[in-house]
Amino acid sequence: MSDMLPIFNTLEKEKQDILIKHLELVMDANDRVNLTRITNMDEGMLLHVEDSLSALEEIERAPIGEMADLGSGAGFPGIPLAIASGRKTTLVDARKKKMDEVSSIIEKLGQDSLIDTFAGRAELLARKNGQRYSIITARALSQISVLLELASPLLIQGGHLVCYKAKVEDAELEHADEVGRLTGMQLLSDRSFVLGGEYTRRVLVYIKSGKQKITLPRLEGQAQKNPL
């Protein structure tokens, strides 16, 4: 299994131990809150931990500053990226019950000074902490165009949106380009790879390089219900 975790294996042992404990605590918490469908540690190490770390090189190239992880759920990719990079990170998820459980996990990991949580939609966070973050991450959360709308008001100028995707159709990319022009975002990099020799993955990075041509954020939930 270890040869399927090349990025994890480059981390210091202390960081490896924290990420293993995080996954164990997530699985233990499943009895109380449904945090993950994965119940096997080996599978979780690949599909949660290593998958989260797969964008570490994009995180390290981004501007210095805070990171927010949208739709974080059990804390993937936010917690592994925070531990590996040392960036101050906010995990964002609208499901308060999950965020309460994840907050408890973060405390047990002794990482509450590095990682905090926000139980609410990204639009609400943007009204509270607009133009604050250097990086926004989102793993298999929504269409790229929706992520661009949600990320733009949260990012500083020059900040990066890092999208984790399994498969991206040309139509999704073309629509993202159109929405990017409205939100001041443009494609910076696009990297495909195979996770664990089996799972196709793609990491796309968009940079906030211009001004928004529309007022953002819109009302909560509008990005998904009535996409641009």
JSON list of N, CA and C in Angstrom, two decimals, residues 172-201:
[
{"chain": "A", "resi": 172, "resn": "GLU", "atom": "N", "xyz": [-18.08, 21.85, -19.67]},
{"chain": "A", "resi": 172, "resn": "GLU", "atom": "CA", "xyz": [-17.91, 22.42, -18.33]},
{"chain": "A", "resi": 172, "resn": "GLU", "atom": "C", "xyz": [-16.77, 23.44, -18.33]},
{"chain": "A", "resi": 173, "resn": "LEU", "atom": "N", "xyz": [-15.70, 23.13, -19.04]},
{"chain": "A", "resi": 173, "resn": "LEU", "atom": "CA", "xyz": [-14.57, 24.07, -19.12]},
{"chain": "A", "resi": 173, "resn": "LEU", "atom": "C", "xyz": [-14.94, 25.33, -19.89]},
{"chain": "A", "resi": 174, "resn": "GLU", "atom": "N", "xyz": [-15.69, 25.17, -20.97]},
{"chain": "A", "resi": 174, "resn": "GLU", "atom": "CA", "xyz": [-16.10, 26.33, -21.77]},
{"chain": "A", "resi": 174, "resn": "GLU", "atom": "C", "xyz": [-17.02, 27.25, -20.96]},
{"chain": "A", "resi": 175, "resn": "HIS", "atom": "N", "xyz": [-17.94, 26.65, -20.21]},
{"chain": "A", "resi": 175, "resn": "HIS", "atom": "CA", "xyz": [-18.83, 27.45, -19.37]},
{"chain": "A", "resi": 175, "resn": "HIS", "atom": "C", "xyz": [-18.04, 28.15, -18.27]},
{"chain": "A", "resi": 176, "resn": "ALA", "atom": "N", "xyz": [-17.05, 27.45, -17.73]},
{"chain": "A", "resi": 176, "resn": "ALA", "atom": "CA", "xyz": [-16.20, 28.05, -16.69]},
{"chain": "A", "resi": 176, "resn": "ALA", "atom": "C", "xyz": [-15.46, 29.27, -17.24]},
{"chain": "A", "resi": 177, "resn": "ASP", "atom": "N", "xyz": [-15.02, 29.21, -18.48]},
{"chain": "A", "resi": 177, "resn": "ASP", "atom": "CA", "xyz": [-14.34, 30.36, -19.09]},
{"chain": "A", "resi": 177, "resn": "ASP", "atom": "C", "xyz": [-15.27, 31.57, -19.15]},
{"chain": "A", "resi": 178, "resn": "GLU", "atom": "N", "xyz": [-16.54, 31.31, -19.51]},
{"chain": "A", "resi": 178, "resn": "GLU", "atom": "CA", "xyz": [-17.52, 32.40, -19.60]},
{"chain": "A", "resi": 178, "resn": "GLU", "atom": "C", "xyz": [-17.77, 33.00, -18.22]},
{"chain": "A", "resi": 179, "resn": "VAL", "atom": "N", "xyz": [-17.98, 32.16, -17.23]},
{"chain": "A", "resi": 179, "resn": "VAL", "atom": "CA", "xyz": [-18.24, 32.64, -15.87]},
{"chain": "A", "resi": 179, "resn": "VAL", "atom": "C", "xyz": [-16.99, 33.31, -15.30]},
{"chain": "A", "resi": 180, "resn": "GLY", "atom": "N", "xyz": [-15.83, 32.81, -15.68]},
{"chain": "A", "resi": 180, "resn": "GLY", "atom": "CA", "xyz": [-14.58, 33.41, -15.24]},
{"chain": "A", "resi": 180, "resn": "GLY", "atom": "C", "xyz": [-14.48, 34.87, -15.64]},
{"chain": "A", "resi": 181, "resn": "ARG", "atom": "N", "xyz": [-14.98, 35.20, -16.82]},
{"chain": "A", "resi": 181, "resn": "ARG", "atom": "CA", "xyz": [-14.93, 36.60, -17.28]},
{"chain": "A", "resi": 181, "resn": "ARG", "atom": "C", "xyz": [-15.83, 37.49, -16.43]},
{"chain": "A", "resi": 182, "resn": "LEU", "atom": "N", "xyz": [-16.91, 36.91, -15.90]},
{"chain": "A", "resi": 182, "resn": "LEU", "atom": "CA", "xyz": [-17.82, 37.69, -15.04]},
{"chain": "A", "resi": 182, "resn": "LEU", "atom": "C", "xyz": [-17.28, 37.84, -13.62]},
{"chain": "A", "resi": 183, "resn": "THR", "atom": "N", "xyz": [-16.52, 36.85, -13.18]},
{"chain": "A", "resi": 183, "resn": "THR", "atom": "CA", "xyz": [-16.10, 36.80, -11.78]},
{"chain": "A", "resi": 183, "resn": "THR", "atom": "C", "xyz": [-14.65, 37.22, -11.57]},
{"chain": "A", "resi": 184, "resn": "GLY", "atom": "N", "xyz": [-13.97, 37.59, -12.65]},
{"chain": "A", "resi": 184, "resn": "GLY", "atom": "CA", "xyz": [-12.58, 38.00, -12.53]},
{"chain": "A", "resi": 184, "resn": "GLY", "atom": "C", "xyz": [-11.61, 36.86, -12.35]},
{"chain": "A", "resi": 185, "resn": "MET", "atom": "N", "xyz": [-12.00, 35.67, -12.79]},
{"chain": "A", "resi": 185, "resn": "MET", "atom": "CA", "xyz": [-11.18, 34.47, -12.61]},
{"chain": "A", "resi": 185, "resn": "MET", "atom": "C", "xyz": [-10.76, 33.91, -13.96]},
{"chain": "A", "resi": 186, "resn": "GLN", "atom": "N", "xyz": [-9.53, 33.38, -14.04]},
{"chain": "A", "resi": 186, "resn": "GLN", "atom": "CA", "xyz": [-9.10, 32.72, -15.27]},
{"chain": "A", "resi": 186, "resn": "GLN", "atom": "C", "xyz": [-8.24, 31.51, -14.97]},
{"chain": "A", "resi": 187, "resn": "LEU", "atom": "N", "xyz": [-8.26, 30.55, -15.90]},
{"chain": "A", "resi": 187, "resn": "LEU", "atom": "CA", "xyz": [-7.52, 29.30, -15.72]},
{"chain": "A", "resi": 187, "resn": "LEU", "atom": "C", "xyz": [-6.02, 29.57, -15.69]},
{"chain": "A", "resi": 188, "resn": "LEU", "atom": "N", "xyz": [-5.36, 29.03, -14.68]},
{"chain": "A", "resi": 188, "resn": "LEU", "atom": "CA", "xyz": [-3.92, 29.20, -14.51]},
{"chain": "A", "resi": 188, "resn": "LEU", "atom": "C", "xyz": [-3.15, 27.92, -14.84]},
{"chain": "A", "resi": 189, "resn": "SER", "atom": "N", "xyz": [-3.67, 26.77, -14.39]},
{"chain": "A", "resi": 189, "resn": "SER", "atom": "CA", "xyz": [-3.00, 25.50, -14.66]},
{"chain": "A", "resi": 189, "resn": "SER", "atom": "C", "xyz": [-4.01, 24.37, -14.66]},
{"chain": "A", "resi": 190, "resn": "ASP", "atom": "N", "xyz": [-3.65, 23.28, -15.31]},
{"chain": "A", "resi": 190, "resn": "ASP", "atom": "CA", "xyz": [-4.54, 22.13, -15.49]},
{"chain": "A", "resi": 190, "resn": "ASP", "atom": "C", "xyz": [-3.66, 20.88, -15.55]},
{"chain": "A", "resi": 191, "resn": "ARG", "atom": "N", "xyz": [-3.77, 20.02, -14.54]},
{"chain": "A", "resi": 191, "resn": "ARG", "atom": "CA", "xyz": [-2.89, 18.84, -14.45]},
{"chain": "A", "resi": 191, "resn": "ARG", "atom": "C", "xyz": [-3.72, 17.58, -14.23]},
{"chain": "A", "resi": 192, "resn": "SER", "atom": "N", "xyz": [-3.47, 16.58, -15.06]},
{"chain": "A", "resi": 192, "resn": "SER", "atom": "CA", "xyz": [-4.14, 15.28, -14.92]},
{"chain": "A", "resi": 192, "resn": "SER", "atom": "C", "xyz": [-3.14, 14.23, -14.45]},
{"chain": "A", "resi": 193, "resn": "PHE", "atom": "N", "xyz": [-3.62, 13.26, -13.70]},
{"chain": "A", "resi": 193, "resn": "PHE", "atom": "CA", "xyz": [-2.77, 12.18, -13.21]},
{"chain": "A", "resi": 193, "resn": "PHE", "atom": "C", "xyz": [-3.65, 11.01, -12.82]},
{"chain": "A", "resi": 194, "resn": "VAL", "atom": "N", "xyz": [-3.03, 9.88, -12.48]},
{"chain": "A", "resi": 194, "resn": "VAL", "atom": "CA", "xyz": [-3.77, 8.70, -12.04]},
{"chain": "A", "resi": 194, "resn": "VAL", "atom": "C", "xyz": [-3.40, 8.42, -10.59]},
{"chain": "A", "resi": 195, "resn": "LEU", "atom": "N", "xyz": [-4.40, 8.38, -9.73]},
{"chain": "A", "resi": 195, "resn": "LEU", "atom": "CA", "xyz": [-4.21, 8.14, -8.31]},
{"chain": "A", "resi": 195, "resn": "LEU", "atom": "C", "xyz": [-4.18, 6.64, -8.05]},
{"chain": "A", "resi": 196, "resn": "GLY", "atom": "N", "xyz": [-3.11, 6.18, -7.42]},
{"chain": "A", "resi": 196, "resn": "GLY", "atom": "CA", "xyz": [-3.02, 4.77, -7.06]},
{"chain": "A", "resi": 196, "resn": "GLY", "atom": "C", "xyz": [-3.05, 3.83, -8.24]},
{"chain": "A", "resi": 197, "resn": "GLY", "atom": "N", "xyz": [-2.67, 4.33, -9.41]},
{"chain": "A", "resi": 197, "resn": "GLY", "atom": "CA", "xyz": [-2.64, 3.49, -10.60]},
{"chain": "A", "resi": 197, "resn": "GLY", "atom": "C", "xyz": [-3.99, 3.12, -11.15]},
{"chain": "A", "resi": 198, "resn": "GLU", "atom": "N", "xyz": [-5.05, 3.74, -10.62]},
{"chain": "A", "resi": 198, "resn": "GLU", "atom": "CA", "xyz": [-6.41, 3.32, -11.00]},
{"chain": "A", "resi": 198, "resn": "GLU", "atom": "C", "xyz": [-7.39, 4.47, -11.21]},
{"chain": "A", "resi": 199, "resn": "TYR", "atom": "N", "xyz": [-7.29, 5.52, -10.41]},
{"chain": "A", "resi": 199, "resn": "TYR", "atom": "CA", "xyz": [-8.32, 6.57, -10.40]},
{"chain": "A", "resi": 199, "resn": "TYR", "atom": "C", "xyz": [-7.84, 7.82, -11.13]},
{"chain": "A", "resi": 200, "resn": "THR", "atom": "N", "xyz": [-8.57, 8.18, -12.19]},
{"chain": "A", "resi": 200, "resn": "THR", "atom": "CA", "xyz": [-8.23, 9.37, -12.96]},
{"chain": "A", "resi": 200, "resn": "THR", "atom": "C", "xyz": [-8.58, 10.62, -12.16]},
{"chain": "A", "resi": 201, "resn": "ARG", "atom": "N", "xyz": [-7.62, 11.54, -12.10]},
{"chain": "A", "resi": 201, "resn": "ARG", "atom": "CA", "xyz": [-7.82, 12.77, -11.36]},
{"chain": "A", "resi": 201, "resn": "ARG", "atom": "C", "xyz": [-7.34, 13.96, -12.19]}
]
